[in-house]
Amino acid sequence: MGYLTDGLTFNVLRQANLKRLPTFKNSKGEPAHSEPDGSDWALSAWSNAVCGELGEAANLIKKIERGDTTLEEAREALGKEFADVVTYLDILAMRAGVDLGVAVVNKFNEVSRRVHSPVRLLNGGSDFYLLPPEEGP
Ligand SMILES: [Mg+2]
């Protein structure tokens, strides 16, 4: 993760989410969670959070395409919604016992094999590579 950063990793995001969860407050200033790891929310609540943020992004895109604003004007806000999606998705994955980094590497490479693409993510996710032509996609 991170095109113009030093490379935010899934592990760093996970650790930051774990540290922040117990400090999260609702809009009334009350603790948002009774369990420090977010286990007080069902998987459906976390998936609703992911979908809610994706919906906020979709609403912005609707406004761009309707002509209310431009992509340039909305880019920062759109980025914030995408960031909300990724942040909640990490928590959802954690609550589901899924290592998001491993899952993305494995699924990316599975799809590459299926669509006969030579592009693979390196195990560990730190880079990508192309299969040499003799190995075929
Ligand atoms: Mg949001």
CSV table of C-alpha atoms and ligand atoms in Angstrom, one decimal:
chain,number,residue,atom,x,y,z
A,1,MET,CA,0.0,0.0,0.0
A,2,GLY,CA,1.1,3.5,-0.6
A,3,TYR,CA,2.1,5.0,-3.9
A,4,LEU,CA,3.4,8.3,-2.7
A,5,THR,CA,4.2,7.3,0.9
A,6,ASP,CA,7.0,5.3,2.3
A,7,GLY,CA,4.8,2.3,1.9
A,8,LEU,CA,2.0,1.9,4.4
A,9,THR,CA,1.7,-1.8,5.0
A,10,PHE,CA,-1.3,-3.9,6.0
A,11,ASN,CA,0.6,-4.8,9.2
A,12,VAL,CA,1.1,-1.1,10.2
A,13,LEU,CA,-2.6,-0.3,9.5
A,14,ARG,CA,-3.6,-3.3,11.6
A,15,GLN,CA,-1.5,-2.3,14.5
A,16,ALA,CA,-2.7,1.3,14.3
A,17,ASN,CA,-6.3,0.1,14.2
A,18,LEU,CA,-5.7,-2.1,17.2
A,19,LYS,CA,-4.3,0.8,19.2
A,20,ARG,CA,-7.1,3.2,18.1
A,21,LEU,CA,-10.1,1.0,18.6
A,22,PRO,CA,-10.2,1.3,22.4
A,23,THR,CA,-9.9,5.1,22.2
A,24,PHE,CA,-12.7,5.5,19.6
A,25,LYS,CA,-15.5,7.8,20.8
A,26,ASN,CA,-19.0,8.1,19.3
A,27,SER,CA,-20.4,11.5,18.3
A,28,LYS,CA,-21.5,12.0,21.9
A,29,GLY,CA,-18.0,11.6,23.2
A,30,GLU,CA,-18.7,8.2,24.7
A,31,PRO,CA,-16.6,5.1,24.1
A,32,ALA,CA,-17.7,3.6,20.8
A,33,HIS,CA,-16.8,0.1,21.8
A,34,SER,CA,-17.1,-1.9,25.0
A,35,GLU,CA,-14.4,-4.4,23.9
A,36,PRO,CA,-11.0,-3.0,23.0
A,37,ASP,CA,-10.6,-5.2,20.0
A,38,GLY,CA,-14.0,-4.3,18.5
A,39,SER,CA,-15.5,-7.7,19.2
A,40,ASP,CA,-18.6,-6.0,20.6
A,41,TRP,CA,-19.6,-5.4,17.0
A,42,ALA,CA,-20.8,-8.3,14.9
A,43,LEU,CA,-19.2,-9.0,11.6
A,44,SER,CA,-22.4,-7.5,10.0
A,45,ALA,CA,-21.8,-4.2,11.9
A,46,TRP,CA,-18.2,-4.0,10.6
A,47,SER,CA,-19.3,-4.9,7.1
A,48,ASN,CA,-22.0,-2.3,7.3
A,49,ALA,CA,-19.3,0.2,8.2
A,50,VAL,CA,-17.3,-0.8,5.1
A,51,CYS,CA,-20.3,-0.5,2.9
A,52,GLY,CA,-21.4,2.8,4.4
A,53,GLU,CA,-18.0,4.3,3.6
A,54,LEU,CA,-18.1,2.9,0.1
A,55,GLY,CA,-21.6,4.4,-0.2
A,56,GLU,CA,-20.2,7.8,0.7
A,57,ALA,CA,-17.6,7.4,-2.0
A,58,ALA,CA,-20.3,6.3,-4.5
A,59,ASN,CA,-22.3,9.3,-3.6
A,60,LEU,CA,-19.4,11.6,-4.3
A,61,ILE,CA,-18.9,9.9,-7.6
A,62,LYS,CA,-22.5,10.3,-8.4
A,63,LYS,CA,-22.2,14.1,-7.8
A,64,ILE,CA,-19.1,14.2,-10.0
A,65,GLU,CA,-20.8,12.5,-12.8
A,66,ARG,CA,-24.0,14.5,-12.4
A,67,GLY,CA,-21.9,17.7,-12.8
A,68,ASP,CA,-22.3,19.0,-9.2
A,69,THR,CA,-18.5,19.0,-8.8
A,70,THR,CA,-15.5,17.8,-10.7
A,71,LEU,CA,-13.1,15.0,-9.9
A,72,GLU,CA,-10.4,17.5,-9.3
A,73,GLU,CA,-12.6,19.3,-6.7
A,74,ALA,CA,-13.7,16.1,-5.1
A,75,ARG,CA,-10.4,14.2,-5.2
A,76,GLU,CA,-9.4,14.9,-1.6
A,77,ALA,CA,-12.8,14.0,-0.2
A,78,LEU,CA,-13.0,10.9,-2.4
A,79,GLY,CA,-9.6,9.9,-1.1
A,80,LYS,CA,-10.8,10.2,2.5
A,81,GLU,CA,-13.8,7.9,1.7
A,82,PHE,CA,-11.5,5.4,0.1
A,83,ALA,CA,-9.3,5.6,3.2
A,84,ASP,CA,-12.3,5.0,5.4
A,85,VAL,CA,-13.2,1.9,3.4
A,86,VAL,CA,-9.7,0.5,3.7
A,87,THR,CA,-9.5,1.2,7.4
A,88,TYR,CA,-12.9,-0.4,8.2
A,89,LEU,CA,-12.0,-3.3,5.8
A,90,ASP,CA,-8.9,-4.0,7.9
A,91,ILE,CA,-11.0,-4.2,11.0
A,92,LEU,CA,-13.6,-6.4,9.4
A,93,ALA,CA,-10.8,-8.7,8.2
A,94,MET,CA,-9.3,-8.8,11.6
A,95,ARG,CA,-12.6,-9.6,13.3
A,96,ALA,CA,-13.1,-12.4,10.7
A,97,GLY,CA,-9.6,-13.8,11.4
A,98,VAL,CA,-8.4,-12.9,7.9
A,99,ASP,CA,-4.8,-11.7,7.2
A,100,LEU,CA,-5.7,-9.1,4.6
A,101,GLY,CA,-2.2,-8.9,3.2
A,102,VAL,CA,-1.9,-12.6,2.6
A,103,ALA,CA,-5.5,-12.8,1.3
A,104,VAL,CA,-4.8,-10.0,-1.3
A,105,VAL,CA,-1.5,-11.6,-2.4
A,106,ASN,CA,-3.1,-15.0,-2.8
A,107,LYS,CA,-6.2,-13.8,-4.5
A,108,PHE,CA,-4.3,-11.4,-6.9
A,109,ASN,CA,-2.1,-14.3,-8.0
A,110,GLU,CA,-5.1,-16.6,-8.3
A,111,VAL,CA,-6.8,-14.2,-10.6
A,112,SER,CA,-3.5,-13.6,-12.6
A,113,ARG,CA,-3.3,-17.4,-13.2
A,114,ARG,CA,-7.0,-17.5,-14.2
A,115,VAL,CA,-6.7,-14.6,-16.7
A,116,HIS,CA,-3.3,-15.8,-18.0
A,117,SER,CA,-1.4,-12.7,-16.8
A,118,PRO,CA,2.3,-13.0,-15.9
A,119,VAL,CA,2.0,-10.4,-13.1
A,120,ARG,CA,2.4,-11.8,-9.6
A,121,LEU,CA,2.6,-10.3,-6.2
A,122,LEU,CA,5.6,-11.4,-4.3
A,123,ASN,CA,4.8,-13.6,-1.3
A,124,GLY,CA,4.9,-11.1,1.6
A,125,GLY,CA,3.5,-8.4,-0.7
A,126,SER,CA,6.5,-6.1,-0.8
A,127,ASP,CA,6.8,-6.1,-4.6
A,128,PHE,CA,5.4,-7.6,-7.8
A,129,TYR,CA,7.1,-9.4,-10.6
A,130,LEU,CA,6.5,-10.8,-14.1
A,131,LEU,CA,6.8,-14.5,-14.7
A,132,PRO,CA,9.5,-15.1,-17.4
A,133,PRO,CA,7.9,-16.1,-20.7
A,134,GLU,CA,9.2,-19.7,-20.5
A,135,GLU,CA,7.2,-20.2,-17.3
A,136,GLY,CA,4.1,-18.9,-18.9
A,137,PRO,CA,1.2,-17.2,-17.2
B,1,MG,MG,-16.4,8.6,5.5
